[in-house]
mmCIF file of C-alpha atoms and ligand atoms in Angstrom:
data_model
loop_
_atom_site.group_PDB
_atom_site.id
_atom_site.type_symbol
_atom_site.label_atom_id
_atom_site.label_comp_id
_atom_site.label_asym_id
_atom_site.label_seq_id
_atom_site.Cartn_x
_atom_site.Cartn_y
_atom_site.Cartn_z
ATOM 1 C CA MET A 1 -3.789 -18.754 -26.350
ATOM 2 C CA LEU A 2 -2.694 -17.130 -22.973
ATOM 3 C CA SER A 3 -2.335 -19.553 -20.101
ATOM 4 C CA SER A 4 0.105 -17.938 -17.799
ATOM 5 C CA ILE A 5 0.813 -13.980 -17.207
ATOM 6 C CA GLN A 6 3.393 -12.128 -14.897
ATOM 7 C CA ILE A 7 2.443 -8.833 -12.908
ATOM 8 C CA GLN A 8 4.150 -6.407 -10.738
ATOM 9 C CA SER A 9 2.772 -5.778 -7.724
ATOM 10 C CA TYR A 10 3.646 -2.557 -6.413
ATOM 11 C CA ALA A 11 3.966 -1.084 -2.495
ATOM 12 C CA LYS A 12 2.400 2.043 -1.490
ATOM 13 C CA ILE A 13 3.196 4.648 1.521
ATOM 14 C CA ASN A 14 0.787 7.393 2.537
ATOM 15 C CA TRP A 15 1.576 11.087 1.877
ATOM 16 C CA ALA A 16 -1.323 11.879 4.143
ATOM 17 C CA LEU A 17 -3.458 9.879 6.554
ATOM 18 C CA ASP A 18 -6.099 11.697 8.458
ATOM 19 C CA VAL A 19 -8.412 9.876 10.777
ATOM 20 C CA LEU A 20 -11.436 11.901 11.132
ATOM 21 C CA PHE A 21 -13.885 9.716 13.330
ATOM 22 C CA LYS A 22 -15.160 5.998 14.049
ATOM 23 C CA ARG A 23 -17.981 5.395 12.013
ATOM 24 C CA GLU A 24 -21.242 3.140 12.718
ATOM 25 C CA ASP A 25 -19.690 0.324 10.799
ATOM 26 C CA GLY A 26 -16.821 0.339 12.892
ATOM 27 C CA TYR A 27 -14.373 1.622 10.206
ATOM 28 C CA HIS A 28 -12.555 4.866 10.620
ATOM 29 C CA GLU A 29 -13.237 7.654 8.194
ATOM 30 C CA LEU A 30 -10.370 8.597 6.253
ATOM 31 C CA ARG A 31 -8.755 11.309 4.338
ATOM 32 C CA SER A 32 -5.554 9.809 2.699
ATOM 33 C CA ILE A 33 -3.197 10.407 -0.169
ATOM 34 C CA TYR A 34 -1.703 7.067 -1.341
ATOM 35 C CA GLN A 35 1.570 6.832 -3.584
ATOM 36 C CA THR A 36 2.674 3.864 -5.147
ATOM 37 C CA VAL A 37 6.330 3.141 -5.017
ATOM 38 C CA SER A 38 8.829 1.323 -6.987
ATOM 39 C CA LEU A 39 9.105 -1.985 -4.531
ATOM 40 C CA HIS A 40 7.024 -4.594 -5.906
ATOM 41 C CA ASP A 41 6.356 -8.117 -5.356
ATOM 42 C CA GLN A 42 6.357 -10.427 -8.765
ATOM 43 C CA LEU A 43 3.278 -12.499 -9.502
ATOM 44 C CA LEU A 44 3.118 -15.302 -11.915
ATOM 45 C CA ILE A 45 -0.587 -16.540 -12.644
ATOM 46 C CA THR A 46 -1.114 -19.736 -14.525
ATOM 47 C CA GLU A 47 -4.483 -20.995 -15.499
ATOM 48 C CA THR A 48 -5.572 -24.441 -13.967
ATOM 49 C CA SER A 49 -8.497 -26.658 -14.591
ATOM 50 C CA GLY A 50 -10.625 -25.356 -11.730
ATOM 51 C CA GLN A 51 -8.856 -24.692 -8.385
ATOM 52 C CA ILE A 52 -7.184 -21.913 -6.759
ATOM 53 C CA GLU A 53 -3.916 -22.308 -5.653
ATOM 54 C CA ILE A 54 -1.383 -19.881 -3.659
ATOM 55 C CA VAL A 55 2.257 -20.571 -3.695
ATOM 56 C CA CYS A 56 4.669 -18.060 -2.064
ATOM 57 C CA ASP A 57 8.433 -17.772 -1.296
ATOM 58 C CA ASP A 58 7.970 -15.980 2.033
ATOM 59 C CA PRO A 59 6.853 -18.594 4.627
ATOM 60 C CA ARG A 60 5.007 -15.688 6.792
ATOM 61 C CA VAL A 61 2.514 -15.534 3.924
ATOM 62 C CA PRO A 62 -0.777 -17.942 4.332
ATOM 63 C CA CYS A 63 -1.244 -19.929 1.192
ATOM 64 C CA ASP A 64 -4.573 -20.990 1.993
ATOM 65 C CA GLU A 65 -8.113 -19.309 1.519
ATOM 66 C CA THR A 66 -7.197 -16.501 3.812
ATOM 67 C CA ASN A 67 -4.734 -15.093 1.424
ATOM 68 C CA LEU A 68 -6.029 -11.999 -0.286
ATOM 69 C CA ALA A 69 -4.788 -13.185 -3.639
ATOM 70 C CA PHE A 70 -6.899 -16.200 -3.284
ATOM 71 C CA LYS A 71 -9.790 -14.208 -1.591
ATOM 72 C CA ALA A 72 -9.516 -11.966 -4.967
ATOM 73 C CA ALA A 73 -9.704 -14.686 -7.478
ATOM 74 C CA ALA A 74 -12.664 -16.624 -5.867
ATOM 75 C CA ALA A 75 -14.442 -13.199 -5.519
ATOM 76 C CA LEU A 76 -13.866 -12.781 -9.300
ATOM 77 C CA ARG A 77 -14.768 -16.199 -10.373
ATOM 78 C CA ASP A 78 -18.063 -15.538 -8.314
ATOM 79 C CA ALA A 79 -18.955 -12.444 -9.543
ATOM 80 C CA THR A 80 -18.581 -13.466 -13.387
ATOM 81 C CA HIS A 81 -20.105 -16.766 -12.750
ATOM 82 C CA THR A 82 -17.158 -18.618 -14.109
ATOM 83 C CA SER A 83 -15.485 -21.996 -12.859
ATOM 84 C CA ASN A 84 -12.005 -20.882 -14.098
ATOM 85 C CA GLY A 85 -8.870 -22.022 -11.985
ATOM 86 C CA ALA A 86 -5.636 -20.158 -11.097
ATOM 87 C CA ARG A 87 -2.152 -20.788 -9.634
ATOM 88 C CA ILE A 88 -0.857 -17.662 -8.026
ATOM 89 C CA GLU A 89 2.992 -17.965 -7.279
ATOM 90 C CA ILE A 90 4.278 -14.665 -5.437
ATOM 91 C CA GLN A 91 7.712 -13.667 -5.109
ATOM 92 C CA LYS A 92 7.502 -11.639 -2.056
ATOM 93 C CA ARG A 93 9.639 -8.553 -1.785
ATOM 94 C CA ILE A 94 7.396 -6.146 0.154
ATOM 95 C CA PRO A 95 7.588 -6.652 3.995
ATOM 96 C CA VAL A 96 4.428 -8.197 5.258
ATOM 97 C CA ALA A 97 1.930 -6.259 7.728
ATOM 98 C CA ALA A 98 4.223 -3.348 7.160
ATOM 99 C CA GLY A 99 1.915 -0.682 6.269
ATOM 100 C CA LEU A 100 2.891 -1.064 2.727
ATOM 101 C CA GLY A 101 -0.083 -2.559 1.125
ATOM 102 C CA GLY A 102 1.489 -5.760 0.026
ATOM 103 C CA GLY A 103 -1.476 -7.905 0.365
ATOM 104 C CA SER A 104 -3.988 -5.489 -0.901
ATOM 105 C CA SER A 105 -1.481 -4.805 -3.847
ATOM 106 C CA ASN A 106 -1.258 -8.495 -4.379
ATOM 107 C CA ALA A 107 -5.192 -9.019 -4.546
ATOM 108 C CA ALA A 108 -5.371 -6.015 -7.084
ATOM 109 C CA ALA A 109 -2.834 -7.299 -9.260
ATOM 110 C CA THR A 110 -4.428 -10.645 -9.176
ATOM 111 C CA LEU A 111 -7.895 -9.143 -10.295
ATOM 112 C CA LEU A 112 -6.114 -7.319 -12.916
ATOM 113 C CA ALA A 113 -4.058 -10.259 -14.177
ATOM 114 C CA LEU A 114 -7.140 -12.680 -13.977
ATOM 115 C CA ILE A 115 -9.599 -10.364 -16.212
ATOM 116 C CA LYS A 116 -6.855 -10.781 -18.875
ATOM 117 C CA LEU A 117 -5.937 -14.360 -18.108
ATOM 118 C CA TRP A 118 -9.561 -15.729 -17.818
ATOM 119 C CA LYS A 119 -10.762 -12.991 -20.937
ATOM 120 C CA LEU A 120 -13.383 -11.470 -18.615
ATOM 121 C CA GLN A 121 -15.766 -8.829 -19.530
ATOM 122 C CA ILE A 122 -16.222 -6.899 -16.289
ATOM 123 C CA ASP A 123 -17.947 -3.451 -15.517
ATOM 124 C CA GLU A 124 -15.484 -0.966 -13.810
ATOM 125 C CA ARG A 125 -17.901 -0.322 -11.145
ATOM 126 C CA GLU A 126 -18.239 -4.016 -10.309
ATOM 127 C CA LEU A 127 -14.602 -4.456 -10.467
ATOM 128 C CA PHE A 128 -14.159 -1.442 -7.792
ATOM 129 C CA ARG A 129 -17.010 -3.256 -5.542
ATOM 130 C CA ILE A 130 -15.276 -6.508 -5.619
ATOM 131 C CA ALA A 131 -11.697 -4.742 -4.843
ATOM 132 C CA ALA A 132 -13.585 -2.637 -1.901
ATOM 133 C CA ALA A 133 -14.998 -5.788 -0.401
ATOM 134 C CA LEU A 134 -11.744 -7.444 -0.197
ATOM 135 C CA GLY A 135 -10.136 -4.594 1.837
ATOM 136 C CA SER A 136 -9.901 -0.599 2.271
ATOM 137 C CA ASP A 137 -6.503 -0.322 0.256
ATOM 138 C CA VAL A 138 -7.258 -2.518 -2.624
ATOM 139 C CA PRO A 139 -9.331 -0.290 -4.890
ATOM 140 C CA PHE A 140 -6.224 2.141 -4.878
ATOM 141 C CA PHE A 141 -4.131 -0.645 -6.571
ATOM 142 C CA LEU A 142 -6.548 -0.669 -9.541
ATOM 143 C CA ILE A 143 -5.323 3.091 -10.221
ATOM 144 C CA GLY A 144 -1.826 3.294 -8.461
ATOM 145 C CA GLY A 145 0.398 6.709 -8.683
ATOM 146 C CA THR A 146 -0.856 9.274 -6.489
ATOM 147 C CA ALA A 147 -4.437 9.209 -5.212
ATOM 148 C CA LEU A 148 -6.744 10.614 -2.794
ATOM 149 C CA GLY A 149 -8.656 7.973 -0.698
ATOM 150 C CA VAL A 150 -11.640 8.765 1.345
ATOM 151 C CA GLY A 151 -14.398 6.964 2.910
ATOM 152 C CA ARG A 152 -12.793 4.205 4.811
ATOM 153 C CA GLY A 153 -10.066 4.696 1.892
ATOM 154 C CA GLU A 154 -11.611 2.533 -0.709
ATOM 155 C CA GLU A 155 -13.069 5.443 -2.552
ATOM 156 C CA VAL A 156 -10.178 6.565 -4.544
ATOM 157 C CA TYR A 157 -9.697 9.672 -7.029
ATOM 158 C CA SER A 158 -6.262 10.235 -9.103
ATOM 159 C CA ILE A 159 -4.829 13.593 -8.220
ATOM 160 C CA GLU A 160 -1.718 15.382 -9.767
ATOM 161 C CA GLN A 161 0.978 13.023 -9.574
ATOM 162 C CA VAL A 162 3.805 13.654 -6.928
ATOM 163 C CA ARG A 163 7.572 13.277 -7.945
ATOM 164 C CA CYS A 164 9.660 12.057 -5.341
ATOM 165 C CA GLU A 165 12.850 10.227 -6.182
ATOM 166 C CA ASN A 166 15.029 9.451 -3.060
ATOM 167 C CA LEU A 167 12.660 7.686 -0.572
ATOM 168 C CA LEU A 168 14.208 4.899 1.862
ATOM 169 C CA LEU A 169 11.729 2.346 3.231
ATOM 170 C CA VAL A 170 13.125 1.071 6.749
ATOM 171 C CA ASN A 171 11.099 -1.835 8.795
ATOM 172 C CA PRO A 172 12.255 -2.667 12.318
ATOM 173 C CA GLY A 173 11.362 -6.474 11.497
ATOM 174 C CA PHE A 174 8.050 -7.105 13.291
ATOM 175 C CA ALA A 175 4.495 -6.670 12.308
ATOM 176 C CA VAL A 176 1.993 -4.213 13.372
ATOM 177 C CA SER A 177 -1.792 -5.034 13.167
ATOM 178 C CA THR A 178 -3.864 -2.440 11.179
ATOM 179 C CA ARG A 179 -6.736 -3.133 13.316
ATOM 180 C CA ASP A 180 -4.841 -2.620 16.711
ATOM 181 C CA ALA A 181 -3.403 0.681 14.964
ATOM 182 C CA TYR A 182 -6.965 2.207 14.735
ATOM 183 C CA GLU A 183 -7.935 0.919 18.153
ATOM 184 C CA LYS A 184 -5.022 2.664 19.516
ATOM 185 C CA LEU A 185 -5.727 5.923 18.029
ATOM 186 C CA SER A 186 -9.875 5.353 19.066
ATOM 187 C CA ARG A 187 -8.734 5.456 22.594
ATOM 188 C CA LEU A 188 -7.200 8.714 22.495
ATOM 189 C CA THR A 189 -9.311 11.859 22.807
ATOM 190 C CA ARG A 190 -9.515 14.010 20.057
ATOM 191 C CA PRO A 191 -10.965 17.458 21.082
ATOM 192 C CA GLU A 192 -10.171 19.232 18.143
ATOM 193 C CA PRO A 193 -12.673 19.203 15.232
ATOM 194 C CA ALA A 194 -12.299 17.013 12.389
ATOM 195 C CA SER A 195 -9.131 17.698 10.246
ATOM 196 C CA ILE A 196 -9.980 18.640 6.485
ATOM 197 C CA ILE A 197 -6.451 17.968 5.661
ATOM 198 C CA PRO A 198 -5.192 16.751 3.111
ATOM 199 C CA PHE A 199 -7.253 19.038 1.228
ATOM 200 C CA SER A 200 -6.282 22.224 3.175
ATOM 201 C CA GLN A 201 -2.739 21.187 3.075
ATOM 202 C CA LEU A 202 -3.100 20.839 -0.725
ATOM 203 C CA ALA A 203 -4.645 24.083 -1.089
ATOM 204 C CA ALA A 204 -2.108 25.720 0.958
ATOM 205 C CA LYS A 205 1.089 24.176 -0.273
ATOM 206 C CA GLY A 206 0.636 22.386 -3.564
ATOM 207 C CA ILE A 207 1.313 18.917 -4.635
ATOM 208 C CA ARG A 208 5.060 19.211 -4.790
ATOM 209 C CA GLU A 209 5.461 20.122 -0.807
ATOM 210 C CA LEU A 210 3.660 16.722 0.074
ATOM 211 C CA PRO A 211 6.935 14.464 0.752
ATOM 212 C CA LEU A 212 8.114 17.158 3.086
ATOM 213 C CA ALA A 213 4.809 18.091 4.614
ATOM 214 C CA ALA A 214 3.545 14.160 5.062
ATOM 215 C CA ARG A 215 1.433 13.474 8.150
ATOM 216 C CA ASN A 216 -0.136 10.417 9.447
ATOM 217 C CA ASP A 217 -2.872 10.339 12.447
ATOM 218 C CA LEU A 218 -1.759 6.626 13.369
ATOM 219 C CA GLU A 219 1.981 7.294 13.532
ATOM 220 C CA ALA A 220 1.710 8.817 17.452
ATOM 221 C CA PRO A 221 -0.366 6.165 18.972
ATOM 222 C CA VAL A 222 1.378 3.263 17.279
ATOM 223 C CA LEU A 223 4.937 5.064 17.994
ATOM 224 C CA ALA A 224 4.059 5.507 21.607
ATOM 225 C CA ALA A 225 3.342 1.584 21.888
ATOM 226 C CA TYR A 226 6.527 0.578 19.829
ATOM 227 C CA PRO A 227 9.359 2.643 20.573
ATOM 228 C CA GLU A 228 11.441 0.647 18.042
ATOM 229 C CA ILE A 229 9.702 2.350 15.294
ATOM 230 C CA ALA A 230 10.197 5.760 17.010
ATOM 231 C CA GLU A 231 13.775 4.841 17.093
ATOM 232 C CA VAL A 232 13.843 4.142 13.396
ATOM 233 C CA LYS A 233 12.295 7.498 12.646
ATOM 234 C CA ARG A 234 14.965 9.135 14.830
ATOM 235 C CA ARG A 235 17.811 7.328 13.197
ATOM 236 C CA LEU A 236 16.502 8.416 9.816
ATOM 237 C CA LEU A 237 16.464 11.979 10.705
ATOM 238 C CA SER A 238 19.899 12.041 12.273
ATOM 239 C CA LEU A 239 21.371 10.383 8.857
ATOM 240 C CA GLY A 240 20.156 13.193 7.113
ATOM 241 C CA ALA A 241 16.421 12.615 5.846
ATOM 242 C CA ARG A 242 14.514 15.965 5.164
ATOM 243 C CA HIS A 243 11.228 14.201 6.599
ATOM 244 C CA ALA A 244 10.403 10.758 8.175
ATOM 245 C CA LEU A 245 7.133 9.316 8.582
ATOM 246 C CA MET A 246 5.470 5.970 9.511
ATOM 247 C CA SER A 247 3.373 4.517 6.509
ATOM 248 C CA GLY A 248 -0.136 3.525 6.919
ATOM 249 C CA SER A 249 -0.407 1.560 10.250
ATOM 250 C CA GLY A 250 3.273 0.615 10.555
ATOM 251 C CA ALA A 251 5.747 -0.427 11.173
ATOM 252 C CA THR A 252 7.652 0.666 8.071
ATOM 253 C CA VAL A 253 9.076 4.202 8.301
ATOM 254 C CA PHE A 254 9.939 6.273 5.051
ATOM 255 C CA GLY A 255 12.684 8.886 4.963
ATOM 256 C CA VAL A 256 12.663 11.732 2.267
ATOM 257 C CA PHE A 257 16.022 12.526 1.194
ATOM 258 C CA ASP A 258 17.401 15.560 -0.985
ATOM 259 C CA ASN A 259 19.852 13.239 -3.158
ATOM 260 C CA SER A 260 20.705 9.757 -4.043
ATOM 261 C CA GLN A 261 24.029 9.456 -2.122
ATOM 262 C CA ALA A 262 22.591 10.440 1.178
ATOM 263 C CA ALA A 263 19.781 7.872 0.769
ATOM 264 C CA GLU A 264 22.182 5.258 -0.447
ATOM 265 C CA GLN A 265 24.654 6.011 2.356
ATOM 266 C CA SER A 266 21.827 5.972 5.073
ATOM 267 C CA GLU A 267 20.344 2.325 3.454
ATOM 268 C CA THR A 268 23.949 0.730 4.013
ATOM 269 C CA GLU A 269 24.240 1.798 7.760
ATOM 270 C CA LEU A 270 20.572 0.943 8.536
ATOM 271 C CA ARG A 271 21.029 -2.379 6.941
ATOM 272 C CA GLU A 272 24.474 -2.732 9.018
ATOM 273 C CA ALA A 273 22.376 -1.854 11.965
ATOM 274 C CA GLY A 274 20.175 -4.790 11.246
ATOM 275 C CA TYR A 275 17.187 -3.133 9.856
ATOM 276 C CA TRP A 276 15.363 -4.058 6.567
ATOM 277 C CA ALA A 277 16.159 -0.896 4.231
ATOM 278 C CA GLU A 278 15.229 -0.441 0.641
ATOM 279 C CA ARG A 279 15.551 2.757 -1.276
ATOM 280 C CA VAL A 280 12.720 3.406 -3.776
ATOM 281 C CA ARG A 281 11.081 6.208 -5.577
ATOM 282 C CA ALA A 282 7.514 7.360 -6.276
ATOM 283 C CA VAL A 283 5.926 5.378 -9.228
ATOM 284 C CA ASP A 284 3.119 7.620 -11.036
ATOM 285 C CA ARG A 285 -0.012 6.444 -12.500
ATOM 286 C CA TYR A 286 1.518 6.558 -15.882
ATOM 287 C CA GLU A 287 4.396 4.383 -15.235
ATOM 288 C CA TYR A 288 2.491 2.103 -12.718
ATOM 289 C CA HIS A 289 0.116 0.912 -15.850
ATOM 290 C CA ALA A 290 2.943 0.781 -18.296
ATOM 291 C CA THR A 291 4.991 -1.423 -16.199
ATOM 292 C CA LEU A 292 2.110 -3.797 -14.506
ATOM 293 C CA PHE A 293 2.548 -6.657 -17.046
ATOM 294 C CA GLN A 294 6.347 -6.400 -17.520
HETATM 295 O O1 C5P B 301 -10.217 -2.793 5.137
HETATM 296 P P1 C5P B 301 -9.094 -3.794 5.772
HETATM 297 O O2 C5P B 301 -9.502 -5.084 6.179
HETATM 298 O O3 C5P B 301 -7.800 -3.561 5.263
HETATM 299 O O4 C5P B 301 -9.022 -3.224 7.449
HETATM 300 C C1 C5P B 301 -8.439 -3.882 8.613
HETATM 301 C C2 C5P B 301 -9.051 -3.305 9.662
HETATM 302 O O5 C5P B 301 -8.226 -1.925 9.891
HETATM 303 C C3 C5P B 301 -10.511 -3.145 9.801
HETATM 304 O O6 C5P B 301 -11.001 -4.340 10.276
HETATM 305 C C4 C5P B 301 -10.447 -2.024 10.960
HETATM 306 O O7 C5P B 301 -10.311 -2.200 11.978
HETATM 307 C C5 C5P B 301 -9.191 -1.124 10.367
HETATM 308 N N1 C5P B 301 -9.720 0.198 9.756
HETATM 309 C C6 C5P B 301 -10.515 1.027 9.944
HETATM 310 N N2 C5P B 301 -10.739 1.948 9.190
HETATM 311 C C7 C5P B 301 -10.345 2.115 8.111
HETATM 312 C C8 C5P B 301 -9.533 1.066 7.537
HETATM 313 C C9 C5P B 301 -9.311 -0.036 8.392
HETATM 314 O O8 C5P B 301 -10.902 0.970 11.264
HETATM 315 N N3 C5P B 301 -10.659 3.089 7.142
#
């Protein structure tokens, strides 16, 4: 009988994040291309007699009912009319509120693990509905790899998988609120018609070009408010990154390098300068699903 289960909870970056307009429900209509990367938290989930508990080695992560993994367990229990419990231990490696989807990934990993642990039968559409109610990025982590996100990001489609071996994530050590990032963008006037990129970008350049053509509409307003993030981007480029871009709503910036030596040397230099820096590679959907439960 299964009584505990381990799951890897991967981070993401965005190859594209196009914000089209603010919708009547307050969310922004997006066209995004998500990508899972090799950095991951580790979750150990153990059955309990009924209560849901969160334990985390990072004091910045709330361990109460506001934690997205807690909400995920509670939502799954409600949806399946069960009274199971779980203790969710999170070994945090993904920086918190960093544009890397850590909380959303923990929530999706919790759903996938609890379906096994609690031996639930759940309709796929119902699972995606629960995930979307937890947060816009949560459904993406049910599929992983390279995926297109539309709507507020919650409607996801797996696409051709991007290969990218030499990425460097750099975080300046402070959090950026996702809500604030979108609000900053909304205050800017955007006279040009809504962009249809990434579709046009994909059609013109193909999937292999995405890492060097990556773009993010949230970057300009967030960099204007936080010059420290612009400085990270500048440093990555001066250390030889072919391209550098803020991930999601920040503050993490990813650099795309040509080879592992350049990425490794930049990682060392940026760590010496006091930044959190971690070399990663893109994880495609096949690897994602093959390694979730390792
Ligand atoms: O969906 P999630 O809870 O992760 O979103 C956090 C906040 O980010 C939302 O409350 C909203 O202010 C903003 N957001 C948005 N448009 C999106 C996604 C998020 O305005 N597509």
